mmCIF file of C-alpha atoms in Angstrom:
data_model
loop_
_atom_site.group_PDB
_atom_site.id
_atom_site.type_symbol
_atom_site.label_atom_id
_atom_site.label_comp_id
_atom_site.label_asym_id
_atom_site.label_seq_id
_atom_site.Cartn_x
_atom_site.Cartn_y
_atom_site.Cartn_z
ATOM 1 C CA MET A 1 52.985 -29.510 71.286
ATOM 2 C CA THR A 2 56.255 -29.802 69.102
ATOM 3 C CA SER A 3 56.005 -31.183 65.538
ATOM 4 C CA ASP A 4 58.146 -34.540 66.798
ATOM 5 C CA ASP A 5 55.152 -35.210 69.311
ATOM 6 C CA LYS A 6 52.789 -34.979 66.671
ATOM 7 C CA LYS A 7 54.783 -37.163 64.128
ATOM 8 C CA LEU A 8 54.945 -39.517 66.711
ATOM 9 C CA ILE A 9 51.308 -39.691 67.983
ATOM 10 C CA TYR A 10 50.518 -39.963 63.735
ATOM 11 C CA ASN A 11 52.808 -42.912 63.424
ATOM 12 C CA LEU A 12 51.179 -44.694 66.496
ATOM 13 C CA LEU A 13 47.707 -44.173 65.037
ATOM 14 C CA LYS A 14 49.101 -45.275 61.930
ATOM 15 C CA THR A 15 50.384 -48.578 63.179
ATOM 16 C CA ALA A 16 47.716 -49.072 65.232
ATOM 17 C CA ASP A 17 45.285 -48.888 62.446
ATOM 18 C CA SER A 18 47.209 -50.952 59.990
ATOM 19 C CA CYS A 19 47.450 -53.840 62.869
ATOM 20 C CA TYR A 20 43.513 -53.678 63.120
ATOM 21 C CA TYR A 21 42.802 -53.814 59.691
ATOM 22 C CA GLY A 22 45.546 -55.562 58.164
ATOM 23 C CA TYR A 23 46.560 -53.029 55.607
ATOM 24 C CA THR A 24 47.308 -49.315 55.557
ATOM 25 C CA ARG A 25 44.162 -47.627 54.744
ATOM 26 C CA GLU A 26 44.076 -44.773 52.118
ATOM 27 C CA VAL A 27 43.455 -41.800 55.199
ATOM 28 C CA PHE A 28 47.047 -42.888 56.401
ATOM 29 C CA ASN A 29 48.628 -42.973 52.796
ATOM 30 C CA GLN A 30 48.847 -39.107 52.747
ATOM 31 C CA GLU A 31 51.931 -37.269 53.458
ATOM 32 C CA TYR A 32 51.754 -34.489 56.098
ATOM 33 C CA VAL A 33 53.876 -31.942 57.664
ATOM 34 C CA PHE A 34 53.950 -31.321 61.380
ATOM 35 C CA SER A 35 54.854 -27.681 62.618
ATOM 36 C CA ASP A 36 54.973 -26.792 66.409
ATOM 37 C CA ASP A 37 51.632 -25.089 67.775
ATOM 38 C CA LYS A 38 53.055 -21.460 68.174
ATOM 39 C CA LYS A 39 52.886 -21.239 64.468
ATOM 40 C CA THR A 40 49.412 -20.474 62.899
ATOM 41 C CA GLU A 41 49.234 -23.674 60.723
ATOM 42 C CA THR A 42 49.613 -26.777 62.862
ATOM 43 C CA ILE A 43 49.464 -29.376 60.143
ATOM 44 C CA LYS A 44 49.891 -28.186 56.329
ATOM 45 C CA ILE A 45 49.150 -30.777 53.597
ATOM 46 C CA LYS A 46 51.993 -30.772 50.980
ATOM 47 C CA ASP A 47 51.135 -28.990 47.937
ATOM 48 C CA SER A 48 50.473 -30.542 44.716
ATOM 49 C CA ASN A 49 53.948 -29.964 43.282
ATOM 50 C CA ASP A 50 55.643 -31.594 46.333
ATOM 51 C CA ILE A 51 53.297 -34.528 45.935
ATOM 52 C CA SER A 52 53.859 -35.187 42.499
ATOM 53 C CA GLU A 53 57.746 -34.977 42.940
ATOM 54 C CA GLU A 54 57.637 -37.556 45.766
ATOM 55 C CA LYS A 55 54.794 -39.916 43.965
ATOM 56 C CA ASN A 56 57.218 -42.781 43.404
ATOM 57 C CA HIS A 57 58.819 -42.612 46.909
ATOM 58 C CA ILE A 58 55.190 -42.416 48.472
ATOM 59 C CA GLN A 59 54.070 -45.413 46.528
ATOM 60 C CA GLN A 60 57.233 -47.549 47.298
ATOM 61 C CA ASN A 61 56.362 -46.663 51.072
ATOM 62 C CA ILE A 62 53.112 -48.048 50.657
ATOM 63 C CA HIS A 63 54.216 -51.078 49.126
ATOM 64 C CA GLU A 64 56.924 -51.576 51.699
ATOM 65 C CA ASN A 65 54.513 -50.835 54.401
ATOM 66 C CA GLU A 66 51.619 -53.511 52.802
ATOM 67 C CA LYS A 67 54.732 -56.166 52.967
ATOM 68 C CA ALA A 68 55.514 -55.257 56.342
ATOM 69 C CA ASN A 69 51.995 -55.855 57.457
ATOM 70 C CA GLY A 70 51.801 -59.150 55.547
ATOM 71 C CA LEU A 71 49.166 -58.213 53.456
ATOM 72 C CA THR A 72 48.136 -61.422 52.088
ATOM 73 C CA LEU A 73 45.154 -63.761 51.993
ATOM 74 C CA GLU A 74 47.027 -66.274 53.897
ATOM 75 C CA SER A 75 48.253 -64.163 56.802
ATOM 76 C CA LEU A 76 44.844 -62.679 57.024
ATOM 77 C CA ASN A 77 43.114 -66.360 57.362
ATOM 78 C CA GLU A 78 45.430 -66.895 60.187
ATOM 79 C CA LYS A 79 44.382 -64.087 61.855
ATOM 80 C CA MET A 80 40.613 -65.226 61.363
ATOM 81 C CA LEU A 81 41.491 -68.586 62.800
ATOM 82 C CA ARG A 82 42.875 -67.083 65.737
ATOM 83 C CA CYS A 83 40.051 -64.330 66.087
ATOM 84 C CA THR A 84 38.214 -63.921 69.652
ATOM 85 C CA ARG A 85 36.664 -60.489 69.127
ATOM 86 C CA CYS A 86 33.176 -61.694 69.780
ATOM 87 C CA VAL A 87 30.846 -64.375 71.693
ATOM 88 C CA LEU A 88 30.758 -66.511 68.336
ATOM 89 C CA ALA A 89 34.331 -67.692 68.971
ATOM 90 C CA ARG A 90 32.935 -69.461 72.114
ATOM 91 C CA THR A 91 30.443 -71.769 70.218
ATOM 92 C CA ARG A 92 31.883 -72.164 66.909
ATOM 93 C CA ASN A 93 33.551 -75.376 65.819
ATOM 94 C CA ASN A 94 35.510 -73.752 62.737
ATOM 95 C CA VAL A 95 36.204 -70.220 61.443
ATOM 96 C CA VAL A 96 35.041 -69.929 57.795
ATOM 97 C CA PRO A 97 37.018 -67.418 56.288
ATOM 98 C CA GLY A 98 36.369 -68.154 52.844
ATOM 99 C CA MET A 99 37.164 -69.996 49.584
ATOM 100 C CA GLY A 100 37.696 -68.964 45.940
ATOM 101 C CA VAL A 101 40.356 -67.726 43.599
ATOM 102 C CA ILE A 102 42.980 -64.879 44.193
ATOM 103 C CA ASN A 103 41.981 -61.815 42.145
ATOM 104 C CA PRO A 104 38.240 -63.104 41.177
ATOM 105 C CA LEU A 105 35.972 -61.486 38.720
ATOM 106 C CA VAL A 106 33.314 -61.607 41.315
ATOM 107 C CA LEU A 107 33.096 -61.625 45.074
ATOM 108 C CA VAL A 108 30.337 -63.271 46.623
ATOM 109 C CA ILE A 109 28.909 -62.158 50.449
ATOM 110 C CA GLY A 110 26.653 -64.130 52.293
ATOM 111 C CA GLU A 111 25.804 -63.269 55.974
ATOM 112 C CA GLY A 112 27.557 -65.886 57.861
ATOM 113 C CA PRO A 113 28.110 -69.391 58.068
ATOM 114 C CA GLY A 114 25.560 -72.287 58.822
ATOM 115 C CA HIS A 115 25.832 -75.599 60.420
ATOM 116 C CA ASP A 116 27.307 -77.560 57.529
ATOM 117 C CA GLU A 117 30.151 -74.577 56.984
ATOM 118 C CA ASP A 118 30.756 -74.543 60.671
ATOM 119 C CA ILE A 119 31.466 -78.314 60.454
ATOM 120 C CA GLN A 120 33.666 -77.960 57.321
ATOM 121 C CA GLY A 121 35.291 -74.750 57.857
ATOM 122 C CA LEU A 122 33.931 -73.665 54.249
ATOM 123 C CA PRO A 123 31.521 -71.282 53.120
ATOM 124 C CA PHE A 124 27.922 -72.115 51.193
ATOM 125 C CA VAL A 125 28.367 -76.148 51.321
ATOM 126 C CA GLY A 126 25.049 -76.908 52.637
ATOM 127 C CA LYS A 127 21.569 -77.068 50.224
ATOM 128 C CA ALA A 128 21.866 -73.050 50.118
ATOM 129 C CA GLY A 129 25.727 -73.737 48.951
ATOM 130 C CA ILE A 130 24.409 -76.327 46.262
ATOM 131 C CA LEU A 131 21.718 -73.964 44.933
ATOM 132 C CA LEU A 132 24.314 -71.016 44.900
ATOM 133 C CA ASP A 133 26.881 -73.043 42.976
ATOM 134 C CA LYS A 134 24.023 -73.662 40.327
ATOM 135 C CA MET A 135 23.004 -70.003 40.301
ATOM 136 C CA LEU A 136 26.535 -68.769 39.736
ATOM 137 C CA ASN A 137 27.316 -71.527 37.009
ATOM 138 C CA ALA A 138 24.050 -70.145 35.386
ATOM 139 C CA ILE A 139 26.178 -67.070 34.508
ATOM 140 C CA ASP A 140 29.529 -68.478 33.969
ATOM 141 C CA LEU A 141 30.714 -67.990 37.314
ATOM 142 C CA ASP A 142 32.630 -70.685 39.694
ATOM 143 C CA ARG A 143 34.131 -70.501 43.066
ATOM 144 C CA ASN A 144 37.025 -72.724 41.754
ATOM 145 C CA LYS A 145 37.546 -70.280 38.676
ATOM 146 C CA ASN A 146 36.672 -66.786 38.709
ATOM 147 C CA CYS A 147 34.739 -65.959 42.111
ATOM 148 C CA TYR A 148 35.654 -66.138 45.882
ATOM 149 C CA ILE A 149 33.064 -66.767 48.365
ATOM 150 C CA ALA A 150 33.050 -65.035 52.025
ATOM 151 C CA ASN A 151 30.713 -63.924 54.586
ATOM 152 C CA VAL A 152 30.059 -60.794 56.734
ATOM 153 C CA VAL A 153 30.589 -62.800 60.075
ATOM 154 C CA LYS A 154 33.173 -65.511 59.803
ATOM 155 C CA CYS A 155 31.765 -67.730 62.754
ATOM 156 C CA ARG A 156 28.143 -69.501 63.153
ATOM 157 C CA PRO A 157 25.968 -67.500 64.971
ATOM 158 C CA PRO A 158 24.183 -70.220 67.161
ATOM 159 C CA GLU A 159 20.831 -71.845 65.949
ATOM 160 C CA ASN A 160 21.622 -69.886 62.612
ATOM 161 C CA ARG A 161 20.211 -66.934 63.880
ATOM 162 C CA ASN A 162 20.979 -63.471 62.287
ATOM 163 C CA PRO A 163 24.485 -62.037 63.415
ATOM 164 C CA SER A 164 24.129 -59.094 65.922
ATOM 165 C CA PRO A 165 25.200 -55.597 65.156
ATOM 166 C CA GLN A 166 27.944 -56.157 67.782
ATOM 167 C CA GLU A 167 29.419 -59.233 66.214
ATOM 168 C CA MET A 168 28.797 -57.845 62.413
ATOM 169 C CA ASP A 169 31.053 -54.714 63.530
ATOM 170 C CA ALA A 170 33.647 -56.888 65.342
ATOM 171 C CA CYS A 171 34.313 -58.796 61.968
ATOM 172 C CA PHE A 172 33.650 -56.255 59.185
ATOM 173 C CA SER A 173 37.278 -55.159 59.151
ATOM 174 C CA PHE A 174 38.088 -58.782 57.956
ATOM 175 C CA LEU A 175 35.623 -58.563 55.205
ATOM 176 C CA GLN A 176 37.041 -55.026 54.117
ATOM 177 C CA THR A 177 40.503 -56.220 54.183
ATOM 178 C CA GLN A 178 39.276 -59.461 51.914
ATOM 179 C CA ILE A 179 37.917 -56.890 49.600
ATOM 180 C CA HIS A 180 41.159 -55.093 49.562
ATOM 181 C CA ILE A 181 43.212 -57.859 48.980
ATOM 182 C CA LEU A 182 41.083 -59.694 46.239
ATOM 183 C CA LYS A 183 40.058 -56.415 44.263
ATOM 184 C CA PRO A 184 36.978 -58.262 42.582
ATOM 185 C CA LYS A 185 35.578 -56.677 39.481
ATOM 186 C CA MET A 186 32.016 -56.976 41.018
ATOM 187 C CA ILE A 187 30.407 -57.908 44.124
ATOM 188 C CA LEU A 188 27.192 -60.179 44.648
ATOM 189 C CA CYS A 189 25.574 -59.787 48.107
ATOM 190 C CA MET A 190 23.077 -62.558 48.938
ATOM 191 C CA GLY A 191 20.536 -61.294 51.341
ATOM 192 C CA LYS A 192 19.570 -58.155 53.087
ATOM 193 C CA ILE A 193 21.979 -58.486 55.818
ATOM 194 C CA ALA A 194 25.252 -58.703 53.671
ATOM 195 C CA ILE A 195 24.290 -55.465 51.646
ATOM 196 C CA GLU A 196 22.917 -53.371 54.619
ATOM 197 C CA LYS A 197 26.460 -53.928 56.291
ATOM 198 C CA LEU A 198 28.520 -53.327 53.279
ATOM 199 C CA MET A 199 26.518 -50.377 52.344
ATOM 200 C CA ASN A 200 26.121 -49.235 56.026
ATOM 201 C CA GLN A 201 22.349 -48.489 55.557
ATOM 202 C CA SER A 202 18.850 -50.148 55.741
ATOM 203 C CA ILE A 203 18.079 -51.722 52.415
ATOM 204 C CA SER A 204 15.039 -53.547 51.797
ATOM 205 C CA ILE A 205 15.915 -56.423 49.789
ATOM 206 C CA THR A 206 12.192 -56.655 48.288
ATOM 207 C CA GLN A 207 12.700 -53.500 46.597
ATOM 208 C CA SER A 208 16.347 -53.041 46.028
ATOM 209 C CA HIS A 209 17.070 -56.747 44.540
ATOM 210 C CA GLY A 210 18.769 -56.269 41.066
ATOM 211 C CA GLN A 211 19.535 -52.869 41.654
ATOM 212 C CA PHE A 212 23.462 -51.626 41.513
ATOM 213 C CA PHE A 213 25.251 -50.058 44.615
ATOM 214 C CA GLU A 214 28.934 -49.008 44.835
ATOM 215 C CA TYR A 215 31.466 -50.008 47.170
ATOM 216 C CA ASN A 216 34.733 -48.011 46.844
ATOM 217 C CA GLY A 217 34.146 -47.846 43.166
ATOM 218 C CA ILE A 218 33.136 -51.790 42.636
ATOM 219 C CA PRO A 219 29.689 -52.345 41.318
ATOM 220 C CA VAL A 220 27.668 -54.092 44.079
ATOM 221 C CA MET A 221 24.140 -56.182 43.689
ATOM 222 C CA PRO A 222 21.941 -57.488 46.276
ATOM 223 C CA THR A 223 19.936 -60.507 45.214
ATOM 224 C CA TYR A 224 17.990 -63.041 47.227
ATOM 225 C CA HIS A 225 19.768 -65.568 49.362
ATOM 226 C CA PRO A 226 19.886 -69.056 48.362
ATOM 227 C CA SER A 227 18.042 -70.075 51.553
ATOM 228 C CA ALA A 228 15.395 -67.545 50.936
ATOM 229 C CA LEU A 229 14.725 -69.355 47.557
ATOM 230 C CA LEU A 230 14.380 -72.804 49.002
ATOM 231 C CA ARG A 231 11.971 -71.618 51.393
ATOM 232 C CA ASN A 232 9.939 -69.543 48.857
ATOM 233 C CA THR A 233 10.363 -70.665 45.290
ATOM 234 C CA ASP A 234 8.299 -68.236 44.007
ATOM 235 C CA LEU A 235 11.482 -66.006 44.319
ATOM 236 C CA LYS A 236 13.424 -67.736 41.873
ATOM 237 C CA ARG A 237 12.171 -66.153 38.848
ATOM 238 C CA PRO A 238 13.239 -62.443 40.256
ATOM 239 C CA ALA A 239 16.464 -63.914 41.212
ATOM 240 C CA TRP A 240 17.196 -65.382 37.842
ATOM 241 C CA GLU A 241 16.218 -61.662 36.492
ATOM 242 C CA ASP A 242 18.753 -60.256 38.865
ATOM 243 C CA LEU A 243 21.654 -62.746 37.808
ATOM 244 C CA LYS A 244 21.019 -61.863 34.374
ATOM 245 C CA LYS A 245 21.479 -58.026 35.012
ATOM 246 C CA PHE A 246 24.688 -58.902 36.701
ATOM 247 C CA LYS A 247 25.867 -60.942 34.081
ATOM 248 C CA ALA A 248 25.429 -58.253 31.653
ATOM 249 C CA LYS A 249 27.436 -55.653 34.005
ATOM 250 C CA LEU A 250 29.854 -58.007 34.524
ATOM 251 C CA LYS A 251 30.788 -58.176 30.594
ATOM 252 C CA GLU A 252 31.753 -54.534 30.767
ATOM 253 C CA PHE A 253 34.823 -55.710 32.870
ATOM 254 C CA ILE A 254 35.780 -58.970 30.778
#
């Protein structure tokens, strides 16, 4: 295979990946030199001196690529509103992209919209949403001032069931792109489903609530979902202790 063929394939993969995720991921931000197969090394990464000399040029290209890909919250929301990636698109009333401020201190992640959210097209607006707002206000956070609220899936699972792994996989790139655009200082996961999907591992909320994880360098804490607190008031005390830990950590970024 010739170097030109390799460049063509690489650029096609880069374009397809950018279209799917909504931005150019780090894996495609590295510069490569391609050579014909008859040479010993078919792909050679440029040395540190070359990369240093071209740093400004590369950063400019990344910025231009992001602009070309329409990397804005508005364009991402428009893409979500048109989404038909999974079966949830057939039963939804409204897509629920999220709400809050740009460049928030905190991104709050739930599992998926419920009945009220599906009707209004906004996250956490039912009884659980009222409790969530009280929880956030208790540690000086507010969806209208310094937070953004989103879900793992953007459409309501019928009968408020848990989203399936296939549904979460179909929707997860939207959440990844939201994190990339919003660049929150910290992330607060409400419940088991949110933290497991974000960390891509099995996690016991009973054992791990109030502990810190990390997602792409961002501190992440899981706590009990507001719906769980409404069902079991005994969980309110440990949830409050979690929030106090979260607030103490957040002070490092303010």
